[in-house]
Coordinates of C-alpha atoms in Angstrom, one line a residue:
X1 CA -10.2 -5.3 18.0
X2 CA -11.7 -7.9 15.7
X3 CA -14.9 -7.1 13.7
X4 CA -17.0 -9.8 12.2
X5 CA -17.9 -9.1 8.5
X6 CA -20.2 -11.2 6.4
X7 CA -20.3 -10.8 2.8
X8 CA -20.5 -12.9 -0.4
X9 CA -16.9 -12.9 -1.4
X10 CA -15.4 -12.9 2.0
X11 CA -17.4 -16.0 3.2
X12 CA -15.7 -18.2 0.6
X13 CA -12.1 -17.4 1.6
X14 CA -10.2 -19.9 3.7
X15 CA -10.1 -19.2 7.5
X16 CA -6.4 -18.1 7.5
X17 CA -7.0 -15.5 4.8
X18 CA -10.2 -14.2 6.5
X19 CA -7.8 -13.4 9.5
X20 CA -6.5 -10.4 7.5
X21 CA -10.1 -9.0 7.4
X22 CA -10.7 -9.1 11.1
X23 CA -9.8 -5.4 11.8
X24 CA -11.3 -3.7 8.8
X25 CA -12.4 -0.3 7.6
X26 CA -16.2 -0.8 7.5
X27 CA -16.2 1.2 4.2
X28 CA -14.0 -1.2 2.4
X29 CA -16.2 -3.5 0.1
X30 CA -15.9 -7.2 0.7
X31 CA -18.7 -8.6 -1.5
X32 CA -18.3 -10.8 -4.5
X33 CA -16.4 -9.3 -7.4
X34 CA -18.2 -8.3 -10.5
X35 CA -15.3 -9.7 -12.4
X36 CA -15.7 -13.3 -11.4
X37 CA -17.0 -14.4 -14.9
X38 CA -15.1 -11.4 -16.8
X39 CA -13.6 -12.1 -20.1
X40 CA -11.2 -9.6 -21.7
X41 CA -12.8 -7.8 -24.7
X42 CA -9.9 -8.9 -27.0
X43 CA -6.9 -11.2 -27.0
X44 CA -3.5 -10.2 -25.7
X45 CA -1.2 -8.4 -26.1
X46 CA -3.1 -5.9 -23.9
X47 CA -2.6 -2.2 -23.4
X48 CA -2.6 -1.2 -19.7
X49 CA -3.1 2.2 -18.2
X50 CA -1.6 3.4 -14.9
X51 CA -3.4 6.6 -13.7
X52 CA -1.2 7.6 -10.8
X53 CA -2.4 10.4 -8.4
X54 CA 1.1 11.5 -7.1
X55 CA 4.7 11.1 -8.0
X56 CA 6.7 13.1 -5.7
X57 CA 8.2 10.4 -3.2
X58 CA 10.6 7.4 -3.2
X59 CA 7.7 5.0 -2.9
X60 CA 6.0 6.0 -6.1
X61 CA 9.3 6.1 -7.9
X62 CA 10.1 2.5 -6.7
X63 CA 6.6 1.3 -8.0
X64 CA 6.9 3.0 -11.4
X65 CA 10.3 1.6 -11.9
X66 CA 8.9 -1.9 -11.1
X67 CA 6.2 -1.5 -13.5
X68 CA 8.2 0.0 -16.3
X69 CA 11.5 -1.8 -16.1
X70 CA 10.6 -5.2 -14.6
X71 CA 6.9 -6.2 -15.2
X72 CA 6.3 -4.5 -18.5
X73 CA 9.5 -6.1 -20.3
X74 CA 8.7 -9.5 -18.8
X75 CA 5.1 -9.5 -20.0
X76 CA 6.0 -8.0 -23.3
X77 CA 8.2 -11.0 -23.9
X78 CA 5.5 -13.3 -23.0
X79 CA 3.2 -11.6 -25.5
X80 CA 0.7 -10.6 -22.9
X81 CA 1.1 -6.8 -22.6
X82 CA 1.9 -4.4 -25.6
X83 CA 2.2 -1.0 -23.6
X84 CA 1.9 0.8 -20.4
X85 CA 0.4 4.3 -20.5
X86 CA 1.1 6.4 -17.4
X87 CA -0.4 9.6 -16.3
X88 CA 0.1 11.7 -13.2
X89 CA -2.7 13.9 -11.7
X90 CA -0.8 15.6 -8.8
X91 CA -3.6 14.9 -6.3
X92 CA -6.2 16.6 -8.6
X93 CA -9.3 14.3 -8.8
X94 CA -10.6 16.0 -11.8
X95 CA -7.5 15.7 -13.7
X96 CA -7.3 11.9 -12.8
X97 CA -10.9 11.5 -13.9
X98 CA -10.2 13.0 -17.2
X99 CA -7.0 10.9 -17.7
X100 CA -8.8 7.6 -16.9
X101 CA -11.7 8.4 -19.2
X102 CA -9.1 9.2 -22.0
X103 CA -7.5 6.0 -21.4
X104 CA -10.7 4.1 -21.8
X105 CA -11.5 6.0 -25.0
X106 CA -8.0 5.4 -26.4
X107 CA -8.6 1.6 -26.0
X108 CA -6.8 0.4 -22.9
X109 CA -7.6 -3.0 -21.5
X110 CA -7.2 -2.4 -17.8
X111 CA -6.3 0.6 -15.6
X112 CA -4.3 0.6 -12.4
X113 CA -4.9 3.4 -9.9
X114 CA -3.2 4.2 -6.5
X115 CA -4.1 5.8 -3.2
X116 CA -7.1 7.8 -4.6
X117 CA -10.3 9.3 -3.2
X118 CA -12.8 6.9 -1.8
X119 CA -15.6 7.9 -4.0
X120 CA -14.6 10.8 -6.5
X121 CA -13.6 8.3 -9.1
X122 CA -16.6 5.9 -8.8
X123 CA -18.6 7.3 -11.9
X124 CA -15.5 6.9 -14.1
X125 CA -14.8 3.4 -12.7
X126 CA -18.3 2.5 -13.7
X127 CA -17.7 4.1 -17.1
X128 CA -14.7 1.9 -17.7
X129 CA -16.6 -1.1 -16.6
X130 CA -19.4 -0.3 -19.1
X131 CA -16.6 -0.3 -21.8
X132 CA -15.1 -3.7 -20.6
X133 CA -12.1 -2.1 -18.9
X134 CA -11.5 -3.4 -15.2
X135 CA -10.0 -0.8 -12.9
X136 CA -7.7 -2.2 -10.1
X137 CA -6.9 0.0 -7.1
X138 CA -3.8 -0.7 -5.0
X139 CA -2.4 0.7 -1.7
X140 CA -5.7 2.1 -0.8
X141 CA -9.2 1.4 -2.1
X142 CA -12.3 2.8 -3.7
X143 CA -15.9 2.0 -2.9
X144 CA -17.2 1.2 -6.4
X145 CA -18.6 -2.2 -6.9
X146 CA -17.1 -2.0 -10.4
X147 CA -13.4 -2.0 -9.2
X148 CA -11.1 -4.6 -7.6
X149 CA -9.0 -3.4 -4.6
X150 CA -5.7 -5.0 -4.3
X151 CA -4.3 -3.5 -1.1
X152 CA -2.8 -3.9 2.3
X153 CA -5.1 -3.8 5.2
X154 CA -4.3 -0.3 6.3
X155 CA -6.6 -0.2 9.4
X156 CA -4.6 -3.3 10.7
X157 CA -1.3 -1.8 9.8
X158 CA -2.1 1.4 11.7
X159 CA -3.2 -0.7 14.7
X160 CA -0.1 -2.9 14.6
X161 CA 2.2 0.4 14.4
X162 CA 0.5 2.1 17.2
X163 CA 0.3 -1.0 19.4
X164 CA 4.0 -1.8 18.9
X165 CA 4.9 1.9 19.7
X166 CA 2.9 2.0 22.7
X167 CA 4.7 -1.1 24.1
X168 CA 8.0 0.3 22.9
X169 CA 7.5 3.3 25.4
X170 CA 6.1 1.1 28.0
X171 CA 2.6 2.3 27.8
X172 CA 2.8 6.0 28.7
X173 CA 3.9 9.2 27.2
X174 CA 3.3 11.7 24.5
X175 CA 3.0 10.6 20.9
X176 CA 3.1 12.6 17.6
X177 CA 1.2 11.2 14.6
X178 CA 2.5 11.7 11.1
X179 CA -0.2 10.8 8.5
X180 CA 0.0 10.5 4.9
X181 CA -2.4 12.6 2.9
X182 CA -5.7 13.2 4.8
X183 CA -8.7 12.2 2.8
X184 CA -7.0 9.4 1.1
X185 CA -8.2 5.9 1.9
X186 CA -4.8 4.4 2.9
X187 CA -3.9 7.4 5.0
X188 CA -7.2 7.6 6.8
X189 CA -7.6 3.9 7.5
X190 CA -4.0 3.7 8.9
X191 CA -4.8 6.7 11.2
X192 CA -8.1 5.2 12.5
X193 CA -6.3 1.9 13.2
X194 CA -3.6 3.8 15.0
X195 CA -6.0 5.7 17.2
X196 CA -8.0 2.7 18.0
X197 CA -5.0 0.9 19.4
X198 CA -4.2 3.9 21.6
X199 CA -7.5 3.5 23.3
X200 CA -6.0 0.6 25.1
X201 CA -3.3 2.9 26.6
X202 CA -4.9 5.6 28.6
X203 CA -1.5 6.9 29.8
X204 CA -0.5 7.7 26.2
X205 CA -1.5 11.3 25.0
X206 CA -1.5 12.1 21.3
X207 CA 0.0 15.7 21.4
X208 CA -0.4 16.4 17.8
X209 CA -0.9 15.4 14.2
X210 CA 0.6 16.5 10.9
X211 CA 0.4 15.4 7.4
X212 CA 3.8 14.0 5.9
X213 CA 2.5 13.2 2.5
X214 CA 4.4 10.0 2.4
X215 CA 7.3 12.2 1.5
X216 CA 10.5 12.6 3.5
X217 CA 11.0 16.4 2.6
X218 CA 7.5 17.4 3.5
X219 CA 7.5 15.2 6.8
X220 CA 10.9 16.6 7.9
X221 CA 9.5 20.2 7.4
X222 CA 6.2 19.6 9.0
X223 CA 7.8 17.8 12.1
X224 CA 10.4 20.4 12.5
X225 CA 7.6 23.1 12.6
X226 CA 5.7 21.1 15.1
X227 CA 8.7 20.6 17.4
X228 CA 9.6 24.1 17.3
X229 CA 6.1 25.3 18.3
X230 CA 5.7 22.6 20.8
X231 CA 8.7 22.4 23.1
X232 CA 7.0 19.7 25.4
X233 CA 8.5 16.2 25.7
X234 CA 7.7 13.7 22.8
X235 CA 8.2 10.0 23.7
X236 CA 7.4 8.4 20.3
X237 CA 6.3 9.0 16.7
X238 CA 3.9 7.0 14.6
X239 CA 4.8 7.6 11.0
X240 CA 3.3 6.4 7.8
X241 CA 5.9 5.3 5.4
X242 CA 7.7 6.7 3.4
X243 CA 8.3 9.6 5.5
X244 CA 10.1 7.9 8.4
X245 CA 13.6 9.2 7.2
X246 CA 12.4 12.7 7.1
X247 CA 11.1 12.4 10.7
X248 CA 14.3 11.0 12.0
X249 CA 16.1 13.9 10.4
X250 CA 13.7 16.4 12.0
X251 CA 14.2 15.0 15.5
X252 CA 17.9 14.9 15.2
X253 CA 18.1 18.5 13.8
X254 CA 15.9 19.8 16.5
X255 CA 18.5 18.9 19.0
X256 CA 16.2 16.6 21.0
X257 CA 17.1 12.9 21.9
X258 CA 16.0 10.5 19.3
X259 CA 12.8 8.6 20.3
X260 CA 11.1 5.4 19.0
X261 CA 9.7 6.1 15.6
X262 CA 7.6 3.6 13.3
X263 CA 9.7 2.4 10.4
X264 CA 8.0 1.1 7.3
X265 CA 10.7 -0.1 4.9
X266 CA 12.6 3.0 3.6
X267 CA 16.3 2.0 3.1
X268 CA 17.4 5.5 4.3
X269 CA 15.6 5.1 7.7
X270 CA 16.7 1.5 7.9
X271 CA 20.2 2.6 7.4
X272 CA 20.0 4.8 10.5
X273 CA 18.7 1.7 12.5
X274 CA 21.7 -0.4 10.9
X275 CA 24.0 2.0 12.4
X276 CA 22.0 2.4 15.6
X277 CA 20.8 -1.2 16.4
X278 CA 19.2 -0.1 19.7
X279 CA 17.1 2.5 18.0
X280 CA 13.9 0.4 17.9
X281 CA 13.1 -3.3 18.6
X282 CA 11.4 -4.2 15.2
X283 CA 9.7 -2.6 12.1
X284 CA 7.1 -3.4 9.5
X285 CA 6.4 -3.8 6.0
X286 CA 3.1 -1.9 5.6
X287 CA 3.1 -1.3 1.9
X288 CA 6.4 -2.4 0.2
X289 CA 6.4 -0.6 -3.2
X290 CA 7.9 -3.2 -5.4
X291 CA 5.9 -5.9 -3.8
X292 CA 2.8 -3.8 -4.0
X293 CA 3.5 -3.2 -7.8
X294 CA 3.9 -6.9 -8.4
X295 CA 0.7 -7.7 -6.3
X296 CA -1.6 -5.5 -8.2
X297 CA -0.1 -6.3 -11.6
X298 CA -0.6 -9.9 -10.9
X299 CA -4.3 -9.4 -9.8
X300 CA -4.8 -7.4 -13.0
X301 CA -3.4 -10.0 -15.3
X302 CA -5.2 -12.8 -13.7
X303 CA -8.5 -10.8 -14.1
X304 CA -7.7 -10.1 -17.7
X305 CA -6.9 -13.8 -18.1
X306 CA -10.3 -14.7 -16.8
X307 CA -9.2 -16.4 -13.6
X308 CA -12.2 -15.1 -11.7
X309 CA -11.5 -13.0 -8.6
X310 CA -13.9 -14.1 -5.8
X311 CA -13.9 -10.9 -3.9
X312 CA -13.9 -7.1 -4.4
X313 CA -11.0 -6.4 -2.1
X314 CA -8.0 -8.5 -1.8
X315 CA -6.1 -7.7 1.3
X316 CA -2.4 -8.2 2.6
X317 CA -1.2 -8.1 6.2
X318 CA 1.7 -6.1 7.7
X319 CA 4.8 -8.0 7.9
X320 CA 7.3 -7.5 10.7
X321 CA 11.0 -7.4 10.2
X322 CA 13.9 -7.0 12.6
X323 CA 17.5 -5.6 12.8
X324 CA 18.8 -8.9 11.6
X325 CA 16.7 -8.6 8.3
X326 CA 18.1 -5.0 8.0
X327 CA 21.7 -6.5 8.4
X328 CA 21.0 -9.0 5.7
X329 CA 19.8 -6.2 3.2
X330 CA 22.2 -3.5 4.0
X331 CA 25.8 -3.3 4.4
X332 CA 27.5 -1.5 7.5
X333 CA 28.4 1.5 5.3
X334 CA 24.8 1.8 3.9
X335 CA 23.7 5.0 2.3
X336 CA 21.6 7.2 4.6
X337 CA 20.2 9.0 1.7
X338 CA 19.2 6.0 -0.3
X339 CA 16.0 6.1 -2.2
X340 CA 15.4 2.3 -2.2
X341 CA 13.3 0.3 0.0
X342 CA 13.6 -3.0 1.9
X343 CA 11.1 -5.6 0.7
X344 CA 9.7 -8.8 2.2
X345 CA 11.7 -11.9 1.2
X346 CA 10.6 -14.8 -1.0
X347 CA 7.6 -12.9 -2.4
X348 CA 5.9 -13.1 1.0
X349 CA 3.7 -10.2 0.2
X350 CA 1.7 -12.0 -2.5
X351 CA 2.6 -15.6 -3.1
X352 CA 1.2 -17.9 -5.8
X353 CA -0.3 -20.0 -2.9
X354 CA -2.2 -17.0 -1.6
X355 CA -3.4 -15.9 -5.1
X356 CA -4.8 -19.4 -5.6
X357 CA -7.1 -18.7 -2.6
X358 CA -8.7 -15.5 -4.2
X359 CA -9.4 -16.8 -7.7
X360 CA -11.7 -19.4 -9.1
X361 CA -9.2 -20.7 -11.8
X362 CA -5.7 -19.8 -10.6
X363 CA -2.8 -20.2 -12.9
X364 CA 0.6 -18.6 -13.5
X365 CA -0.2 -15.4 -15.3
X366 CA 3.0 -15.7 -17.5
X367 CA 2.3 -19.3 -18.7
X368 CA -1.4 -18.6 -19.5
X369 CA -2.6 -18.7 -23.1
X370 CA -6.0 -17.9 -24.8
X371 CA -7.9 -21.1 -25.5
X372 CA -9.2 -19.6 -28.9

């Protein structure tokens, strides 16, 4: 269901990159970035803020581990980053706003945010911009013209997930939707894309929707309650990762036969697939956490270094993977309770070649040095 989008920044991207924008949430900004000619207010090493909105799932844990134990030490050693300040707002917009303003007032040079409300943070983002502090949103987006969104195309991801499931159940049957957190950009965009795909399959009925909050324990509880209250047949489940392991457990504990379930990279759910190779035909990397962390960090560093982002929102497409990829990553005796994730191989989520298409003056962020 391609949409034609014309905007300053988007029109400058190569044709192959513009394909990622063909199925697009119309609220996602695609104009020219205000940071195209940005220069950091001081020389490195830079102080970075991470204003996280939620911490209680394995996805967030993997992201934070990548930030603190991989990226921070590497960029500290290169003399580019001095520290990373981390806050958690526990889904409270006002708390996140207060934390971000405090970061700006305490002298951070850039702020990373995740999966936040579309508009609630916009005045705070503008405040940060007025103080020379870029705000970069990942795995979801904000509508402020004073931010950069480094995110997967969630509407496309939802469409691909739903289309795959529809074909997996041969175009007919009853489907349950397990969303993330309603009201968050990534969750809502994914859900819109999933619903649009099902419009092409009139013999598929959506029989319910629950919020899994991207958390296995929450999804397991909510799906168990739904199945108990709705004894009718379920033929497939569209899940926003990382909640697929909880959904698998809920179906199995209900005593029902397992049905096709959308997988998004959790090692625990992939372990079930590893032990039951006929479970599904394929799966997708929608928002691989460590790849997402490296992606937003790279965009942030390039922006601070004055490399000139061309567009407000930099998007990545969903990447399929197969049982062969799972077998290459997980042993036969894999841990069904693992809190790890499978990641795309060879930095496929965000390569240096891709970055060069989105920045005016691309260079390896680690080898960059100030000119004066």
